Short mmCIF file of C-alpha atoms in Angstrom, two decimals:
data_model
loop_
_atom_site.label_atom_id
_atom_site.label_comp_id
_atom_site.label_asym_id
_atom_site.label_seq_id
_atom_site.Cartn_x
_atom_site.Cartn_y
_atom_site.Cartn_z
CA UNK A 226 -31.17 61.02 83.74
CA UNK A 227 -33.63 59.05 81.53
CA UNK A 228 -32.10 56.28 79.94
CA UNK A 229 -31.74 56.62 76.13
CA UNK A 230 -33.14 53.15 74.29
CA UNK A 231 -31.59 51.73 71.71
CA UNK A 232 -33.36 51.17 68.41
CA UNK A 233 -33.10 47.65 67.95
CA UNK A 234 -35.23 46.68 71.24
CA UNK A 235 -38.98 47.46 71.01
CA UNK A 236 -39.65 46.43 74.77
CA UNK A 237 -37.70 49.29 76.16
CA UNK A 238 -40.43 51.77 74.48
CA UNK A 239 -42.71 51.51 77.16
CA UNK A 240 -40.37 51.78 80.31
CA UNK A 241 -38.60 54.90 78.73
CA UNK A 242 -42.13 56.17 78.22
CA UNK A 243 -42.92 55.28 81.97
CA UNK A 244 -39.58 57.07 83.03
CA UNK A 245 -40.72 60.25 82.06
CA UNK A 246 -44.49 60.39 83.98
CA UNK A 247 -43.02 62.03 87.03
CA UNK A 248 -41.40 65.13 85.03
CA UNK A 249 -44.37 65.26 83.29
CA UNK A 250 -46.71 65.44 86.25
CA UNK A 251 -44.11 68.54 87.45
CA UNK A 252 -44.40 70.04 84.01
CA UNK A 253 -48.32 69.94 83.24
CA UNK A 254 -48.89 73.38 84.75
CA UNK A 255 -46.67 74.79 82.49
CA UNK A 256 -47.83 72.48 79.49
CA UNK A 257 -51.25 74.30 80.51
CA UNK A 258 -50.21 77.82 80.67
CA UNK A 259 -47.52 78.13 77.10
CA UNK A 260 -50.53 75.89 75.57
CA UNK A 261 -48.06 73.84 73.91
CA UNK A 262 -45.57 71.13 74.87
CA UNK A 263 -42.47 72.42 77.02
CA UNK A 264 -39.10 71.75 74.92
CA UNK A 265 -37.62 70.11 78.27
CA UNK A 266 -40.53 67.63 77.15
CA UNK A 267 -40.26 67.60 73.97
CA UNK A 268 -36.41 67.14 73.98
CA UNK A 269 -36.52 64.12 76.44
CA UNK A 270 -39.73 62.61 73.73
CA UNK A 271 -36.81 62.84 70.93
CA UNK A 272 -33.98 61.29 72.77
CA UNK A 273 -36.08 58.20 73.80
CA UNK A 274 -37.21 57.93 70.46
CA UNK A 275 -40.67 57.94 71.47
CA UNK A 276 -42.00 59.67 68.79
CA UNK A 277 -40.13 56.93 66.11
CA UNK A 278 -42.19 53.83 67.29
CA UNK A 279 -43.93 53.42 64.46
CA UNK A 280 -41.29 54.58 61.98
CA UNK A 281 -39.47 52.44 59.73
CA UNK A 282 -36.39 51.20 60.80
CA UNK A 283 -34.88 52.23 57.42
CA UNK A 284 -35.26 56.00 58.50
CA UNK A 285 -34.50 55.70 61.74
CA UNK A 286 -37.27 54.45 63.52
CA UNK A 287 -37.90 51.71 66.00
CA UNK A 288 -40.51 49.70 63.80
CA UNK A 289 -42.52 48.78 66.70
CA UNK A 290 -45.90 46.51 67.57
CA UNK A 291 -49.04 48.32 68.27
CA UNK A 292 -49.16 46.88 71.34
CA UNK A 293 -45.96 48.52 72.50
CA UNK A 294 -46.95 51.82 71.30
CA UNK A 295 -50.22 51.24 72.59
CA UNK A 296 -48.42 51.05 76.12
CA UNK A 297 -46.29 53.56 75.66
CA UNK A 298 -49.10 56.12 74.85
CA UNK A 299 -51.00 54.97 78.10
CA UNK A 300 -47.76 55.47 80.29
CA UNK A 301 -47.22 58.81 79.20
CA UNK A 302 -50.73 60.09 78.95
CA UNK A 303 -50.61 58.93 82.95
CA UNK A 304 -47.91 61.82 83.77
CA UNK A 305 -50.05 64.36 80.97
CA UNK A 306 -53.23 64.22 78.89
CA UNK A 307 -51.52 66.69 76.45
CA UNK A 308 -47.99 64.98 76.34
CA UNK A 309 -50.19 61.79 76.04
CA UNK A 310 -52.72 62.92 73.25
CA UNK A 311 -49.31 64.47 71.40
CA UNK A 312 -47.15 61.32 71.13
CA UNK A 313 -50.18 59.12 70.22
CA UNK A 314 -51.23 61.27 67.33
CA UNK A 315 -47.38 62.21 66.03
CA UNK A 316 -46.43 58.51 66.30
CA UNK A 317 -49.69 57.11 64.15
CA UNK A 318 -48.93 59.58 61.78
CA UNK A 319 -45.52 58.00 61.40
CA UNK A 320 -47.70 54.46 60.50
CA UNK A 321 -50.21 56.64 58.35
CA UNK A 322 -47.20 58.18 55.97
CA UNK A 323 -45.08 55.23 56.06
CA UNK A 324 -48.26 53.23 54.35
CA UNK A 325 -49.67 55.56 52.24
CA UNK A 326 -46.67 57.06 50.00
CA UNK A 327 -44.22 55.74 47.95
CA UNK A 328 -40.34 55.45 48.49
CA UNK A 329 -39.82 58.41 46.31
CA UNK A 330 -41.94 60.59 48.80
CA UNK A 331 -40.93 59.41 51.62
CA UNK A 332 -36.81 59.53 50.55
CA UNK A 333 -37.97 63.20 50.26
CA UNK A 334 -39.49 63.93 53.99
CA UNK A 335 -36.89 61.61 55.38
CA UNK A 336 -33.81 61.91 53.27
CA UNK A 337 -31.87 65.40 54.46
CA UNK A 338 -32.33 65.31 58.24
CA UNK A 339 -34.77 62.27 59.63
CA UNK A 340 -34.21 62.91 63.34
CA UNK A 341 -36.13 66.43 63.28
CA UNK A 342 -39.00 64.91 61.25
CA UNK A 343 -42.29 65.18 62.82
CA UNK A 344 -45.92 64.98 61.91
CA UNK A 345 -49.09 67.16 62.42
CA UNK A 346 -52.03 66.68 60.18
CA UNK A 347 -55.82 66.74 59.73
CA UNK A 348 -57.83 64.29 57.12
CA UNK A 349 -60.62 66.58 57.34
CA UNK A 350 -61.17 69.73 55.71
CA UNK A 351 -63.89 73.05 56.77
CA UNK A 352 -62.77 74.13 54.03
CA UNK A 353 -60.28 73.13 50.78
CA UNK A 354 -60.63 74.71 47.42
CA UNK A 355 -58.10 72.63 45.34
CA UNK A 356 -57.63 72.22 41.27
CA UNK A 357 -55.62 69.82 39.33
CA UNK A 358 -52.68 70.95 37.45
CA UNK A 359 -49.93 70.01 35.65
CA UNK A 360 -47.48 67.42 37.88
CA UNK A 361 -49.95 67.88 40.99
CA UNK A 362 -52.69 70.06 42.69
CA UNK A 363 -52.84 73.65 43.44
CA UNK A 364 -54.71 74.52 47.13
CA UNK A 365 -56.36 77.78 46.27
CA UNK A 366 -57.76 77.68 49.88
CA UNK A 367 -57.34 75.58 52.52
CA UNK A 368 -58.57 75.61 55.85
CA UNK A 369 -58.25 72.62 58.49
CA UNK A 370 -58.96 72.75 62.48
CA UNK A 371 -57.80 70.90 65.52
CA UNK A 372 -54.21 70.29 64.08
CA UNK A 373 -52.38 68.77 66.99
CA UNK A 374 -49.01 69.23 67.21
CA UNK A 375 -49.07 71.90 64.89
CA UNK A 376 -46.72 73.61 66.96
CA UNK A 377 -43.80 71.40 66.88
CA UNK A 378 -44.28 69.76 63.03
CA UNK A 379 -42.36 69.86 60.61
CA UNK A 380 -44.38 67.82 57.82
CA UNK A 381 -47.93 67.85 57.61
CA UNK A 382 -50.88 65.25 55.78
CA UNK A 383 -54.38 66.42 55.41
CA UNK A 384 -56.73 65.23 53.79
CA UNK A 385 -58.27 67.24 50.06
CA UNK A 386 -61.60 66.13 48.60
CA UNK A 387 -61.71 65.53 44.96
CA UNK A 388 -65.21 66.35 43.22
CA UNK A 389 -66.62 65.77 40.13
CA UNK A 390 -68.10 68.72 37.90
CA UNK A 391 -71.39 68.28 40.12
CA UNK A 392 -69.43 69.08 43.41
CA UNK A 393 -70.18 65.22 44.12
CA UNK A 394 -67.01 63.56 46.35
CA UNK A 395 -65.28 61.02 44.24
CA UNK A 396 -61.97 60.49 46.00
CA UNK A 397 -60.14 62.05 49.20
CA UNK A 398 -56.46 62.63 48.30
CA UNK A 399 -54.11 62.82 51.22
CA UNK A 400 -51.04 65.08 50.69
CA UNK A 401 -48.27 65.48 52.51
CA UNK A 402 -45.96 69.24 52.50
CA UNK A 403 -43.67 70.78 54.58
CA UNK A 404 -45.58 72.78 57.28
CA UNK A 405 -43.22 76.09 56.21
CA UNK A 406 -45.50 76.38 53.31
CA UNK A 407 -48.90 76.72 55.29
CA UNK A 408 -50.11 78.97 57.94
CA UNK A 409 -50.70 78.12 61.94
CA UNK A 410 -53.78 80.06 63.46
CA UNK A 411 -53.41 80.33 67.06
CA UNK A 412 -56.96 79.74 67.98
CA UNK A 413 -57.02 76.65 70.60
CA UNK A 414 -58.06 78.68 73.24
CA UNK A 415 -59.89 75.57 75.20
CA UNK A 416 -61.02 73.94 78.36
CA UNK A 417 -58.82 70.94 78.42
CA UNK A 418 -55.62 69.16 76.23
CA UNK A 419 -54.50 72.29 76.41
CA UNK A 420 -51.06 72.17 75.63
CA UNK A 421 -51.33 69.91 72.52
CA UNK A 422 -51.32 72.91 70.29
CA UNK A 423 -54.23 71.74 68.11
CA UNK A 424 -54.26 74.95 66.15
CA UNK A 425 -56.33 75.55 62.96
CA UNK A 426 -53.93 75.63 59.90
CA UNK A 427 -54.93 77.10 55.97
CA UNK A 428 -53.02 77.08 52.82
CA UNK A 429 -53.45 79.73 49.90
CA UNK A 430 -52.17 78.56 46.57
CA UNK A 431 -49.90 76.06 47.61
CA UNK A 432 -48.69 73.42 44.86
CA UNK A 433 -48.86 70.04 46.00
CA UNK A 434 -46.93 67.70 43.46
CA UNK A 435 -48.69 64.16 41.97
CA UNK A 436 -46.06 62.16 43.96
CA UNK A 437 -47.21 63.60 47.46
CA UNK A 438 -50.47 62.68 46.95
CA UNK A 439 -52.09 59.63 47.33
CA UNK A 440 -56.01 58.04 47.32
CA UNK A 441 -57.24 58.09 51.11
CA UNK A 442 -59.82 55.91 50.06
CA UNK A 443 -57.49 53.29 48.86
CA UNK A 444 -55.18 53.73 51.48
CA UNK A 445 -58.04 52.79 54.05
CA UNK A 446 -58.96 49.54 52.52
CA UNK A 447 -55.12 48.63 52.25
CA UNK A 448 -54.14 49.73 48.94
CA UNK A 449 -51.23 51.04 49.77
CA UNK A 450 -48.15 52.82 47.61
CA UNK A 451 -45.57 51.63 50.08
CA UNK A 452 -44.43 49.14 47.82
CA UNK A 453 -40.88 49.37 49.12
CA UNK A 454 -42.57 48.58 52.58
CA UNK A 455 -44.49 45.34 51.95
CA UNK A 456 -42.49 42.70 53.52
CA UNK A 457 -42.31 44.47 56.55
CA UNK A 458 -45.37 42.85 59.08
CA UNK A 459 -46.07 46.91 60.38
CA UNK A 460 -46.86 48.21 57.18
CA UNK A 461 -49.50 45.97 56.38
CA UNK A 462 -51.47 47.01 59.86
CA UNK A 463 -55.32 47.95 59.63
CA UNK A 464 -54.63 52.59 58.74
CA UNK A 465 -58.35 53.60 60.27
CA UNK A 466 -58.64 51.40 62.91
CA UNK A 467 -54.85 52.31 64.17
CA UNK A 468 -56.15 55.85 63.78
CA UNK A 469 -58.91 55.84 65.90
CA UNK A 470 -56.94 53.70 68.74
CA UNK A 471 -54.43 56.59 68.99
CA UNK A 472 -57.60 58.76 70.03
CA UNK A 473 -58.78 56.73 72.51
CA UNK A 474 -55.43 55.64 74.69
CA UNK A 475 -54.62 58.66 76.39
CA UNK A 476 -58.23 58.67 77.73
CA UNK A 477 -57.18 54.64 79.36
CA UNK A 478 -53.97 56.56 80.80
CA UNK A 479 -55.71 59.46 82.03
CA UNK A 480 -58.23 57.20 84.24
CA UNK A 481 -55.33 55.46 85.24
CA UNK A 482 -53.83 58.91 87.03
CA UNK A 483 -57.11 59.76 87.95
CA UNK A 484 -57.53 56.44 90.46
CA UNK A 485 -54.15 56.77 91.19
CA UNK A 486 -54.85 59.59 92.71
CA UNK A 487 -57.73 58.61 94.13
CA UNK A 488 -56.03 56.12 95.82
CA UNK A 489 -53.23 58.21 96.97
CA UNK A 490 -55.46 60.69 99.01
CA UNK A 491 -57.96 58.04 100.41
CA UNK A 492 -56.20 56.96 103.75
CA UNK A 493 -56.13 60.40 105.35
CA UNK A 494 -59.64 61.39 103.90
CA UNK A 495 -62.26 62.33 106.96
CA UNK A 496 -65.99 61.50 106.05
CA UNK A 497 -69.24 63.26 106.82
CA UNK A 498 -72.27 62.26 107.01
CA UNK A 499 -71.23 58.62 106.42
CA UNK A 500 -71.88 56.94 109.62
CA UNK A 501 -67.60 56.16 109.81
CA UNK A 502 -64.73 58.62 110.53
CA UNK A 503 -62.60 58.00 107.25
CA UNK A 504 -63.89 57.72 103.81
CA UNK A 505 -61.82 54.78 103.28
CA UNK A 506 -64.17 52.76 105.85
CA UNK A 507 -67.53 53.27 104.03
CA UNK A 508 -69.15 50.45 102.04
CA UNK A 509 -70.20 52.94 99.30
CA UNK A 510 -66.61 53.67 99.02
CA UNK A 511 -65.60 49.99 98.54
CA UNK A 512 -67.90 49.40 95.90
CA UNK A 513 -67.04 52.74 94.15
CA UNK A 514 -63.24 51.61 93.98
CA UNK A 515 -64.36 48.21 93.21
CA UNK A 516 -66.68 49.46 89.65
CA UNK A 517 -63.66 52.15 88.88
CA UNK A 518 -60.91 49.51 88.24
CA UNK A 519 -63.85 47.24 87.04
CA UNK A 520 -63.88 49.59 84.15
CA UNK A 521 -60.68 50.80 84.14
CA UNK A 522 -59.37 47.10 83.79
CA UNK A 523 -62.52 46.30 81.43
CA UNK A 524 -61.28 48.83 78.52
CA UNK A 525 -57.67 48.60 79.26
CA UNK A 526 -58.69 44.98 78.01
CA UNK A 527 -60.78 46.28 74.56
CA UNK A 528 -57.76 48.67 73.63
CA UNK A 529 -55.07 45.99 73.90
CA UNK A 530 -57.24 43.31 71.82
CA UNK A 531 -57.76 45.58 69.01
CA UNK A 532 -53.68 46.32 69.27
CA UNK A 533 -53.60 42.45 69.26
CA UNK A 534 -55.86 42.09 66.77
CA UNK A 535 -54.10 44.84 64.55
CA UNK A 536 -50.66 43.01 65.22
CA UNK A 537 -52.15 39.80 64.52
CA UNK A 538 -53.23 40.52 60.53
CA UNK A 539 -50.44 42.55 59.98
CA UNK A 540 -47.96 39.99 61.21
CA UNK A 541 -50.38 37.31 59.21
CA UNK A 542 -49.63 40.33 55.82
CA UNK A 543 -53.73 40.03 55.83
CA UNK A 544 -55.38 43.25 55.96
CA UNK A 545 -58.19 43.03 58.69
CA UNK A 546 -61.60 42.14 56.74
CA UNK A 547 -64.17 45.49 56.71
CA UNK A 548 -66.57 43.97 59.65
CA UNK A 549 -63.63 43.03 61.94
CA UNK A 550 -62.46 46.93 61.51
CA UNK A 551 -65.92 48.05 61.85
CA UNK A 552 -65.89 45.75 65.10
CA UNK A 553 -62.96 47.50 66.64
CA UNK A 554 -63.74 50.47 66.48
CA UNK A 555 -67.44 49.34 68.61
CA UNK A 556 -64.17 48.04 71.08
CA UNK A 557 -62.62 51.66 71.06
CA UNK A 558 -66.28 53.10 71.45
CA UNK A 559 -67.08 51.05 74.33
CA UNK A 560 -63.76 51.37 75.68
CA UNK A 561 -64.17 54.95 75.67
CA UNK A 562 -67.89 54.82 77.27
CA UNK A 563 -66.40 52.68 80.46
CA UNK A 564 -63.60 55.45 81.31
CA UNK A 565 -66.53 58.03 81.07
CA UNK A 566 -68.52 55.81 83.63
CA UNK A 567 -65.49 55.65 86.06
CA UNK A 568 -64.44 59.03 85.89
CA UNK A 569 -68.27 59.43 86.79
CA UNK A 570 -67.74 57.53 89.85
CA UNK A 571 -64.59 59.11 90.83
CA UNK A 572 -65.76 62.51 90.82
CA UNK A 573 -69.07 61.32 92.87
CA UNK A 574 -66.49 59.62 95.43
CA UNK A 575 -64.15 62.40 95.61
CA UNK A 576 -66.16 65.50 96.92
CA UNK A 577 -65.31 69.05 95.51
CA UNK A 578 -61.90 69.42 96.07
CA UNK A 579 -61.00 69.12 92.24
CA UNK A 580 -63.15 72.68 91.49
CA UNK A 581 -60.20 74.72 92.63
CA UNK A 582 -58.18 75.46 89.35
CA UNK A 583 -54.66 73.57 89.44
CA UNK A 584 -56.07 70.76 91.35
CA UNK A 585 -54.74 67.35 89.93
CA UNK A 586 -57.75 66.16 89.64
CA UNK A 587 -59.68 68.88 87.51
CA UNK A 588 -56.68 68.66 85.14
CA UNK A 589 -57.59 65.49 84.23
CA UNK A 590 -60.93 65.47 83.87
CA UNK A 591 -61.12 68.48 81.68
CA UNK A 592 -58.34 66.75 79.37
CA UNK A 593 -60.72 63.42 79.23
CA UNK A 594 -64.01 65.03 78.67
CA UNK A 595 -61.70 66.54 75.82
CA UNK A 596 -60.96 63.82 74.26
CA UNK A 597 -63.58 61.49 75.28
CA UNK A 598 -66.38 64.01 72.64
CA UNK A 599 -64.11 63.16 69.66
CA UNK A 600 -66.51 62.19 67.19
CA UNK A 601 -64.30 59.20 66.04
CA UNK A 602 -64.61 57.39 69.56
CA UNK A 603 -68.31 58.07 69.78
CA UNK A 604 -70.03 54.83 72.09
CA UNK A 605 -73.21 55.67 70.02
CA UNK A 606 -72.16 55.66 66.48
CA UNK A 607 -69.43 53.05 66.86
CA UNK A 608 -72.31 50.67 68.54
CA UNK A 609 -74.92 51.60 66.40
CA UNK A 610 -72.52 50.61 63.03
CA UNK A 611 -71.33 47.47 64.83
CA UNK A 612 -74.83 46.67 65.24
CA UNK A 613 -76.21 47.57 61.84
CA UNK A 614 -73.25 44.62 61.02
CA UNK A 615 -74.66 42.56 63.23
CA UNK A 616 -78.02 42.52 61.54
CA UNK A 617 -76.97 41.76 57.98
CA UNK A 618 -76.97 46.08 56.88
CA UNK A 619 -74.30 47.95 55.95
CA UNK A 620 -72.21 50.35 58.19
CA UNK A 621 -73.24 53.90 58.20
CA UNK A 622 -69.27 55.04 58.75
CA UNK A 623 -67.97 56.52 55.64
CA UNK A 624 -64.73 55.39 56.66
CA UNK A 625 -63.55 52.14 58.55
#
C-alpha cells in the first residue's frame, strides 16, 4: 500500500513519487496499448497528491519547491516516460494558472470540487479564429495539437493570439475553460509517450469571459494577476523557464532507467568478438559506463541548478532578470543534448536486443527521442540564444 503524504510536508513528495516506479514499470505495457494513463495509475497519482505540488496550499495543494517537484518528476518518469511526461506537465500547469489569473478565476476552477481539478493545455495555436465581445472573447475556431493529458483534464489553458486590423500579433491571451466545452481528437497515434494522451483539441464558438483571460506576454515577464498570491515565495517563480524544465525532466529520469537497466543485465552478458568472455570485462565497456553516468550525472546537475536558481528568486520575491532565463533554458538545452549522447552510448553498448517490441529498453528510447525533439529543449536554439547574449545581441526566442 503506498503511503498517503500529508500536505503540510513537501519532502515526502519525492519518496511517494519513488514508491510508485515499480507499479509503474508493471503497468507501462498497458499505459502503451489504452494510449492513455491506466486509472490504477492515475488513482494512486491523486491520493499522493502528486499532481498538487505546485498548487496553492489555499486549494488544497502542497505548495512545493521546484526542486522537490523537480525530483519527483525524475522518480516517476524512471518507472514510465508517459506517467513521467504526464505529472510534469499537469503539475506546471498548476504553477502556470496559479500565477497568471486572479482570485476571482481561480475561486471559480477551484471553488466546487478542488480534488478532481486537473490541467491539460496548449499555449500554441495551428489554428484560433477568436473576436472580442462583450464581457470576453468568442473562439469561432480553435484548433490546438499535442494536448497532453487531454484525456484525464478537467480545465484547460491555451494560448489565443490577439491581432491588430493588419493580422499583426499584438498580445497572446491565455484562457482558461472547462474542457466539457471543447472537443478531444483522438489522433496521437505515435512512436513513443504513448500513453500521455496528447490529443489535438478545437473549439467552435466557445465564449471565453474577460476574467479568464489574461496577457501571456505579461505573465512571462512576471506581471502577474495573482495578486491574492504575492506573498507566497512560489508564485513569484520564473513561468517560461519552469515551463520548459517540466519538458526536459522526464528525459533525466528516463536515462536514469535506461542505465539502470543497463546495469542490471551486465553481469550475465557473454561477449563476442571482444577478446574476454563477459561484456562486463571489456575496457570499451568500462569507459562506456564511465561517459553514461558522466552525462547522466552532468545534466542531472544543469536541471537541479535551474530548479535552484528558480527557487532562489522566487524565495528572494525577485523575478529572474531576462538573460539569467535566457541562460537556463541554454542549461535545459544542454541538459537535454548530454542524455541524447548517453542514450547514444547505451544503445552502442547494449547490442540489439532492445529491437524486439516490448523490450524495456526500446520503450524507453522511443519515449526519449519523443521528448528529447521538443522544439522548446532544442541544444541548438537554446545555445545559439544564450550565445547571441553572450555577445552583446538580443535573443532570437520570442518567449523566455
Amino acid at each position: 500500500m503506498n503511503p498517503v503524504i500529508q500536505q503540510q510536508s513537501e519532502a515526502d513528495v519525492v519518496a511517494a513519487a519513488k514508491s510508485l516506479i515499480p507499479a509503474l514499470r508493471e503497468r507501462a505495457k498497458e499505459t502503451e496499448e489504452i494510449r492513455r494513463i491506466p486509472e490504477a495509475t492515475m488513482n494512486e497519482l491523486k491520493e499522493l497528491s502528486i499532481f498538487k505540488m505546485l498548487r496553492p496550499k489555499r486549494y488544497g495543494g502542497l505548495e512545493t519547491s521546484m526542486r522537490d517537484y523537480s525530483e519527483a518528476v525524475v522518480e516517476i518518469s524512471k518507472g514510465c516516460g508517459s506517467t513521467g511526461w504526464i505529472v510534469a506537465l499537469c503539475a506546471i500547469r498548476e504553477l502556470m494558472v496559479a500565477e497568471s489569473f486572479g482570485e476571482e478565476t481561480h475561486e471559480e476552477i477551484f471553488g466546487k470540487n478542488e480534488d478532481d481539478v486537473l490541467f491539460a493545455g496548449v499555449y500554441e495555436p495551428r489554428k484560433c479564429i477568436a473576436k472580442k465581445v462583450e464581457g470576453g472573447y468568442m473562439i469561432e475556431e480553435g484548433f490546438w495539437m499535442f494536448c497532453s493529458g487531454s484525456l484525464h483534464a478537467t480545465w484547460g489553458y491555451f494560448g489565443m493570439p490577439i491581432v491588430d486590423d493588419e493580422g499583426k500579433m499584438i498580445d497572446q491571451v491565455l484562457m482558461t475553460l472547462p474542457f466539457s466545452e471543447m472537443e478531444i481528437m483522438d489522433d496521437w497515434h505515435v512512436m513513443g509517450l504513448k500513453g500521455t494522451g496528447s490529443n489535438s483539441v478545437k473549439m467552435n464558438n466557445v465564449f471565453i469571459p474577460e476574467r479568464r483571460c489574461t496577457s501571456f506576454v505579461k505573465a512571462l515577464d512576471g506581471d502577474f494577476e495573482s495578486a491574492h498570491l504575492r506573498d507566497i515565495p512560489l508564485y513569484n517563480t520564473a513561468l517560461f523557464p519552469a515551463l520548459i524544465l517540466s519538458l526536459g525532466l522526464p528525459g533525466l529520469g528516463l536515462l536514469k532507467a535506461a542505465y539502470e537497466f543497463y546495469e542490471q543485465t551486465l553481469p550475465n552478458r557473454r561477449a563476442a568478438h571482444m577478446g574476454v568472455e563477459f561484456i562486463k570485462d571489456a575496457a570499451s565497456t568500462h569507459t562506456a559506463m564511465a561517459d553514461v553516468a558522466l552525462k547522466i550525472e552532468t545534466a542531472e546537475m544543469f536541471f537541479y541548478k535551474v530548479a535552484g536558481a528558480l527557487d532562489a528568486s522566487a524565495a528572494a520575491k525577485e523575478y529572474m532578470p531576462r538573460h539569467e532565463r535566457v541562460k537556463t533554458l541554454a542549461d535545459i538545452g544542454y541538459a537535454n543534448q548530454l542524455l541524447k549522447e548517453a542514450m547514444d552510448i547505451l544503445l552502442s553498448a547494449s547490442g540489439s536486443g532492445f529491437v524486439y517490441n516490448g523490450h524495456p529498453m526500446q520503450r524507453i528510447l522511443l519515449d526519449f527521442l519523443t521528448l528529447h525533439t521538443h522544439r522548446s529543449l532544442s541544444p541548438t536554439i537554446t545555445k545559439e540564444n544564450f550565445g547571441r547574449v553572450l555577445a552583446g545581441l538580443e535573443s532570437n526566442a520570442i518567449r523566455y
